Amino acid sequence: MTTLKQVPLTCGGHTRPVVHLDFSDVTKDGYYLISACKDGKPMLRQGETGDWIGTFEGHKGAVWGVALTQNANLAASGAADFSAKLWDARYGDVVQTFDHEHIVKSVNFNADDTMLLTASNEKLIRVFDLNKPEAGAIEKISAHTSSIRHAVFLHNSRIVSVSDDLTMRVWDRNSGQEVNKIEFPTIPNSLELSRDGAILTVAHGTNVSFYSSDTMRKMREFPVPTKCLSASLAPSRATFVCGGEDLKVYKFDYNTGTELESNKGHFGPVHIVRWSPDGELYATGSEDGTVRLWQGVPGRVYGLWRRSQEVAPLANGYKELAAN
């Protein structure tokens, strides 16, 4: 079977490296994508097409982490200006600014979008009640001995985080105590919780590992051809994608680890990869300042991918489209 050439949609607008991405769930109006960039200006896009919707203006430093609520009504961002911000994603207004003592690297909403957590270079995780955002942090966890890269809510009662101290740690929110710790030989660069909440995906060194979120048992681990900066598991769990320092985007079979595709479209290391909620595409963000959208199944008519006879086609009958 001939593999069709991937022709990604290229989303411009940022002026510095794109370091994080997050999708909403599917809403009545489709789904949405938010990007974090070192230019300090998170952007909101239509997820299926990459079309620009708006830019969140207000940070005074690089934005390292972003998150969207399931319905995309609220967004959150964490930045080098020692703050996290909660935004009204419909109008672009700041709802609340949460001041910190150091760079905020990660933000995450809980399952019912009533809480926001932040993780920072203070080595602390903070939890905020979104019904009382002005009240400040309702929980603080001294989570690591070095800067925290990413943290996410786990089944609402727990939090999992990865850090430059080479560990992934799980915290009980009620007691504030550590309930699990996993050590890595190299820094865990990325952390993702699957949409069904069952699997944690961690990129570290030249490996991608998958853990049960209930037991923290390692389910699978596969080597990849590059130093991996980010990995994402498809909603179907059939495949996963990853990217890193060699500028390529890879897709693998989740069950066997067999490489299915490798594509080069970025002109710098790939810092972040994320699957869309419907599994039809995945998004990548790079040092080159662009977001690119890739088809889950190359050749399928979806979003802006259409067969074209109006221009000289590529070998697979497709042309490259730019999403502005």
Short mmCIF file of C-alpha atoms in Angstrom, two decimals:
data_model
loop_
_atom_site.label_atom_id
_atom_site.label_comp_id
_atom_site.label_asym_id
_atom_site.label_seq_id
_atom_site.Cartn_x
_atom_site.Cartn_y
_atom_site.Cartn_z
CA MET A 1 0.00 0.00 0.00
CA THR A 2 1.38 3.40 -0.99
CA THR A 3 1.68 5.91 1.83
CA LEU A 4 0.41 9.34 0.82
CA LYS A 5 2.65 12.32 1.37
CA GLN A 6 1.61 14.41 4.33
CA VAL A 7 0.83 18.02 3.43
CA PRO A 8 0.41 19.97 6.67
CA LEU A 9 -1.53 23.19 7.11
CA THR A 10 0.83 25.91 8.27
CA CYS A 11 -0.48 28.39 10.85
CA GLY A 12 1.58 31.56 11.09
CA GLY A 13 1.24 34.60 13.31
CA HIS A 14 3.69 33.90 16.11
CA THR A 15 7.08 35.58 16.06
CA ARG A 16 9.04 33.26 18.35
CA PRO A 17 9.12 29.53 19.21
CA VAL A 18 5.82 27.77 19.91
CA VAL A 19 6.28 25.66 23.04
CA HIS A 20 2.87 24.31 24.04
CA LEU A 21 -0.59 23.53 22.60
CA ASP A 22 -3.96 22.45 23.91
CA PHE A 23 -7.24 21.45 22.26
CA SER A 24 -10.74 21.88 23.65
CA ASP A 25 -13.26 19.07 23.42
CA VAL A 26 -15.62 18.96 20.44
CA THR A 27 -18.34 21.61 20.90
CA LYS A 28 -21.42 22.48 18.86
CA ASP A 29 -19.17 24.85 16.88
CA GLY A 30 -16.35 22.37 16.36
CA TYR A 31 -13.20 22.39 18.50
CA TYR A 32 -10.50 24.92 19.28
CA LEU A 33 -6.71 25.07 19.60
CA ILE A 34 -4.64 27.39 21.79
CA SER A 35 -0.90 27.92 21.39
CA ALA A 36 1.77 29.13 23.83
CA CYS A 37 4.69 31.05 22.43
CA LYS A 38 7.78 32.82 23.65
CA ASP A 39 6.43 35.98 22.02
CA GLY A 40 4.11 36.27 25.03
CA LYS A 41 0.89 36.21 22.99
CA PRO A 42 -1.18 33.02 23.15
CA MET A 43 -3.39 32.51 20.09
CA LEU A 44 -6.76 30.83 19.71
CA ARG A 45 -7.62 29.01 16.47
CA GLN A 46 -10.37 26.93 14.98
CA GLY A 47 -9.06 23.42 15.52
CA GLU A 48 -10.19 21.77 12.29
CA THR A 49 -8.68 24.40 10.00
CA GLY A 50 -6.13 26.37 12.01
CA ASP A 51 -7.95 29.61 11.21
CA TRP A 52 -6.95 32.39 13.59
CA ILE A 53 -9.67 33.57 15.97
CA GLY A 54 -7.86 35.88 18.36
CA THR A 55 -4.75 36.71 20.38
CA PHE A 56 -4.65 37.03 24.17
CA GLU A 57 -2.85 40.27 25.01
CA GLY A 58 -1.53 40.93 28.51
CA HIS A 59 1.56 38.89 29.41
CA LYS A 60 4.94 40.62 29.62
CA GLY A 61 7.10 37.57 29.04
CA ALA A 62 7.32 34.26 27.21
CA VAL A 63 4.24 32.05 27.63
CA TRP A 64 5.22 28.47 28.49
CA GLY A 65 1.92 26.70 29.09
CA VAL A 66 -1.69 27.02 27.95
CA ALA A 67 -4.99 25.20 28.53
CA LEU A 68 -8.59 25.35 27.33
CA THR A 69 -11.71 24.25 29.17
CA GLN A 70 -13.73 21.51 27.52
CA ASN A 71 -16.25 23.98 26.08
CA ALA A 72 -13.51 26.50 25.17
CA ASN A 73 -15.20 29.28 27.15
CA LEU A 74 -12.13 29.79 29.34
CA ALA A 75 -8.41 29.68 28.65
CA ALA A 76 -5.40 29.73 30.94
CA SER A 77 -1.76 30.64 30.38
CA GLY A 78 1.45 30.56 32.40
CA ALA A 79 4.34 32.86 31.65
CA ALA A 80 7.83 34.13 32.39
CA ASP A 81 6.36 37.33 33.86
CA PHE A 82 5.74 35.32 37.07
CA SER A 83 2.01 35.08 36.46
CA ALA A 84 -0.75 32.80 35.27
CA LYS A 85 -3.82 34.31 33.66
CA LEU A 86 -7.39 33.11 33.32
CA TRP A 87 -9.07 34.41 30.15
CA ASP A 88 -12.58 34.67 28.77
CA ALA A 89 -11.82 32.84 25.52
CA ARG A 90 -14.95 34.22 23.82
CA TYR A 91 -13.92 37.87 24.15
CA GLY A 92 -10.22 37.73 25.00
CA ASP A 93 -10.56 39.52 28.34
CA VAL A 94 -8.50 38.70 31.42
CA VAL A 95 -10.75 37.22 34.12
CA GLN A 96 -8.03 36.88 36.77
CA THR A 97 -4.27 37.19 37.13
CA PHE A 98 -2.56 34.85 39.57
CA ASP A 99 0.78 36.24 40.73
CA HIS A 100 3.68 33.86 41.42
CA GLU A 101 7.26 34.19 42.65
CA HIS A 102 8.88 32.66 39.57
CA ILE A 103 8.22 31.55 35.98
CA VAL A 104 4.96 29.63 35.53
CA LYS A 105 5.61 26.66 33.25
CA SER A 106 2.32 24.72 33.25
CA VAL A 107 -1.43 25.30 33.64
CA ASN A 108 -4.23 22.73 33.63
CA PHE A 109 -8.00 22.60 34.25
CA ASN A 110 -9.55 19.71 36.16
CA ALA A 111 -12.12 17.37 34.59
CA ASP A 112 -15.16 19.54 35.32
CA ASP A 113 -13.35 22.84 34.72
CA THR A 114 -13.92 24.15 38.25
CA MET A 115 -10.25 24.21 39.28
CA LEU A 116 -7.00 25.45 37.75
CA LEU A 117 -3.55 24.26 38.72
CA THR A 118 -0.26 25.99 38.03
CA ALA A 119 3.28 24.64 38.25
CA SER A 120 6.30 26.88 38.40
CA ASN A 121 10.03 27.21 38.77
CA GLU A 122 9.32 27.76 42.48
CA LYS A 123 8.98 23.94 42.55
CA LEU A 124 5.41 24.48 43.75
CA ILE A 125 2.02 23.36 42.46
CA ARG A 126 -0.88 25.66 43.24
CA VAL A 127 -4.61 24.95 42.89
CA PHE A 128 -7.18 27.72 42.41
CA ASP A 129 -10.96 27.50 42.79
CA LEU A 130 -12.46 29.09 39.65
CA ASN A 131 -15.67 29.87 41.50
CA LYS A 132 -13.55 32.15 43.74
CA PRO A 133 -10.54 33.03 41.60
CA GLU A 134 -9.79 36.17 43.60
CA ALA A 135 -9.28 34.11 46.79
CA GLY A 136 -5.82 32.92 45.79
CA ALA A 137 -4.46 29.39 45.94
CA ILE A 138 -6.54 26.96 47.98
CA GLU A 139 -3.79 24.31 47.84
CA LYS A 140 0.01 24.48 47.64
CA ILE A 141 2.20 21.43 47.14
CA SER A 142 6.00 21.52 47.46
CA ALA A 143 6.28 19.08 44.61
CA HIS A 144 9.90 18.76 43.45
CA THR A 145 13.50 19.63 44.15
CA SER A 146 13.91 21.37 40.77
CA SER A 147 11.79 23.28 38.27
CA ILE A 148 8.49 21.64 37.31
CA ARG A 149 7.93 21.17 33.58
CA HIS A 150 4.32 19.98 33.49
CA ALA A 151 1.53 19.07 35.89
CA VAL A 152 -2.02 17.81 35.34
CA PHE A 153 -5.03 16.85 37.44
CA LEU A 154 -5.48 13.10 37.78
CA HIS A 155 -9.06 11.93 38.48
CA ASN A 156 -9.63 15.25 40.35
CA SER A 157 -8.32 13.79 43.64
CA ARG A 158 -4.69 13.59 42.52
CA ILE A 159 -2.09 15.60 40.63
CA VAL A 160 0.82 14.24 38.60
CA SER A 161 3.91 16.29 37.70
CA VAL A 162 7.27 15.93 35.96
CA SER A 163 10.38 17.91 36.74
CA ASP A 164 13.99 18.65 35.93
CA ASP A 165 14.78 16.53 39.02
CA LEU A 166 14.26 13.46 36.75
CA THR A 167 11.04 12.34 38.44
CA MET A 168 7.35 11.98 37.85
CA ARG A 169 5.42 12.32 41.10
CA VAL A 170 1.81 11.74 42.05
CA TRP A 171 0.21 13.77 44.82
CA ASP A 172 -2.93 13.21 46.85
CA ARG A 173 -4.83 16.50 46.96
CA ASN A 174 -6.56 15.80 50.26
CA SER A 175 -3.41 15.09 52.22
CA GLY A 176 -0.89 16.90 50.06
CA GLN A 177 1.30 13.81 50.32
CA GLU A 178 3.24 12.03 47.60
CA VAL A 179 1.67 8.67 46.73
CA ASN A 180 3.94 7.59 43.90
CA LYS A 181 7.31 8.50 42.38
CA ILE A 182 8.88 7.29 39.15
CA GLU A 183 12.49 8.09 38.30
CA PHE A 184 13.87 8.59 34.78
CA PRO A 185 17.45 8.46 33.51
CA THR A 186 16.92 11.74 31.66
CA ILE A 187 14.63 14.74 32.13
CA PRO A 188 10.98 13.94 31.30
CA ASN A 189 10.27 16.60 28.69
CA SER A 190 6.52 16.21 28.32
CA LEU A 191 3.47 14.86 30.13
CA GLU A 192 0.03 14.20 28.68
CA LEU A 193 -3.11 12.64 30.16
CA SER A 194 -5.26 10.85 27.58
CA ARG A 195 -8.73 12.24 26.92
CA ASP A 196 -10.36 9.33 28.72
CA GLY A 197 -8.08 9.90 31.71
CA ALA A 198 -6.65 6.38 31.58
CA ILE A 199 -3.10 6.77 30.22
CA LEU A 200 -0.19 9.08 30.91
CA THR A 201 2.26 9.67 28.05
CA VAL A 202 5.79 10.80 28.91
CA ALA A 203 8.59 11.73 26.50
CA HIS A 204 12.09 11.36 27.94
CA GLY A 205 15.43 11.08 26.19
CA THR A 206 14.88 9.02 23.03
CA ASN A 207 11.91 7.12 24.49
CA VAL A 208 8.17 7.46 24.88
CA SER A 209 6.58 5.71 27.88
CA PHE A 210 2.95 5.03 28.72
CA TYR A 211 1.60 4.56 32.25
CA SER A 212 -1.74 3.52 33.71
CA SER A 213 -3.11 6.59 35.47
CA ASP A 214 -4.76 4.37 38.10
CA THR A 215 -1.81 2.21 39.12
CA MET A 216 1.11 4.16 37.58
CA ARG A 217 2.27 0.86 36.11
CA LYS A 218 4.36 1.23 32.96
CA MET A 219 2.29 -0.25 30.14
CA ARG A 220 4.60 0.33 27.19
CA GLU A 221 7.87 2.01 26.31
CA PHE A 222 9.24 2.51 22.81
CA PRO A 223 12.47 4.01 21.48
CA VAL A 224 12.19 6.80 18.90
CA PRO A 225 14.79 8.11 16.38
CA THR A 226 15.40 11.48 18.02
CA LYS A 227 15.68 13.22 21.36
CA CYS A 228 11.95 13.44 21.99
CA LEU A 229 10.54 16.72 23.30
CA SER A 230 6.83 15.81 23.18
CA ALA A 231 4.51 12.87 22.53
CA SER A 232 0.75 12.45 22.24
CA LEU A 233 -1.53 9.40 22.21
CA ALA A 234 -4.39 9.30 19.69
CA PRO A 235 -7.92 9.23 21.16
CA SER A 236 -8.41 5.80 19.57
CA ARG A 237 -5.18 4.55 21.21
CA ALA A 238 -4.21 3.03 17.86
CA THR A 239 -1.24 5.35 17.29
CA PHE A 240 0.91 7.96 18.97
CA VAL A 241 2.87 10.87 17.54
CA CYS A 242 6.04 12.53 18.73
CA GLY A 243 8.57 15.15 17.73
CA GLY A 244 11.89 16.49 18.84
CA GLU A 245 15.31 17.76 17.93
CA ASP A 246 15.63 16.32 14.41
CA LEU A 247 12.75 18.55 13.13
CA LYS A 248 10.63 15.55 12.11
CA VAL A 249 7.17 14.47 13.22
CA TYR A 250 6.74 10.73 13.74
CA LYS A 251 3.71 8.47 14.00
CA PHE A 252 3.93 5.00 15.56
CA ASP A 253 1.66 2.04 16.19
CA TYR A 254 0.76 2.21 19.88
CA ASN A 255 0.59 -1.56 20.31
CA THR A 256 3.80 -2.57 18.55
CA GLY A 257 5.93 0.59 18.41
CA THR A 258 6.27 0.21 14.63
CA GLU A 259 7.03 3.48 12.86
CA LEU A 260 4.19 4.33 10.48
CA GLU A 261 5.21 7.76 9.20
CA SER A 262 7.91 10.37 9.51
CA ASN A 263 7.41 13.82 8.04
CA LYS A 264 9.48 16.95 7.91
CA GLY A 265 7.72 20.27 7.64
CA HIS A 266 9.16 22.40 10.43
CA PHE A 267 12.42 24.31 10.19
CA GLY A 268 13.32 23.92 13.86
CA PRO A 269 12.96 21.40 16.68
CA VAL A 270 9.41 20.25 17.40
CA HIS A 271 8.58 21.33 20.97
CA ILE A 272 5.00 20.12 21.25
CA VAL A 273 2.60 17.64 19.61
CA ARG A 274 -1.09 17.12 20.43
CA TRP A 275 -3.90 15.04 18.90
CA SER A 276 -7.23 16.71 18.19
CA PRO A 277 -10.22 15.45 20.21
CA ASP A 278 -11.77 13.73 17.17
CA GLY A 279 -8.52 12.04 16.15
CA GLU A 280 -8.66 13.46 12.63
CA LEU A 281 -5.51 15.54 12.97
CA TYR A 282 -2.63 16.37 15.25
CA ALA A 283 -0.95 19.73 15.80
CA THR A 284 2.73 20.52 16.23
CA GLY A 285 4.52 23.61 17.47
CA SER A 286 8.14 24.39 16.71
CA GLU A 287 11.17 26.55 17.29
CA ASP A 288 10.39 27.99 13.83
CA GLY A 289 7.41 29.90 15.28
CA THR A 290 4.70 28.01 13.40
CA VAL A 291 1.90 25.65 14.30
CA ARG A 292 1.27 22.89 11.76
CA LEU A 293 -1.72 20.60 11.42
CA TRP A 294 -1.24 17.05 10.12
CA GLN A 295 -3.84 14.55 9.04
CA GLY A 296 -4.43 11.48 11.15
CA VAL A 297 -5.18 9.60 7.92
CA PRO A 298 -3.33 11.24 4.98
CA GLY A 299 -5.52 11.71 1.92
CA ARG A 300 -8.84 11.95 3.74
CA VAL A 301 -11.08 14.90 2.88
CA TYR A 302 -11.27 16.86 6.14
CA GLY A 303 -11.10 20.52 7.16
CA LEU A 304 -9.09 22.39 4.54
CA TRP A 305 -7.66 19.23 2.98
CA ARG A 306 -9.37 18.85 -0.40
CA ARG A 307 -8.38 17.26 -3.68
CA SER A 308 -7.33 19.96 -6.09
CA GLN A 309 -7.10 19.90 -9.87
CA GLU A 310 -6.64 23.67 -10.10
CA VAL A 311 -2.91 23.74 -9.36
CA ALA A 312 -0.05 21.46 -10.23
CA PRO A 313 -0.58 18.67 -7.68
CA LEU A 314 2.01 16.94 -5.60
CA ALA A 315 2.54 13.23 -6.14
CA ASN A 316 -0.47 12.38 -4.01
CA GLY A 317 -2.81 14.88 -5.68
CA TYR A 318 -2.69 17.37 -2.80
CA LYS A 319 -1.34 20.87 -2.45
CA GLU A 320 -0.05 22.70 0.58
CA LEU A 321 -2.48 25.15 2.12
CA ALA A 322 -1.65 27.96 4.52
CA ALA A 323 -4.00 28.68 7.42
CA ASN A 324 -3.67 32.36 8.26
#
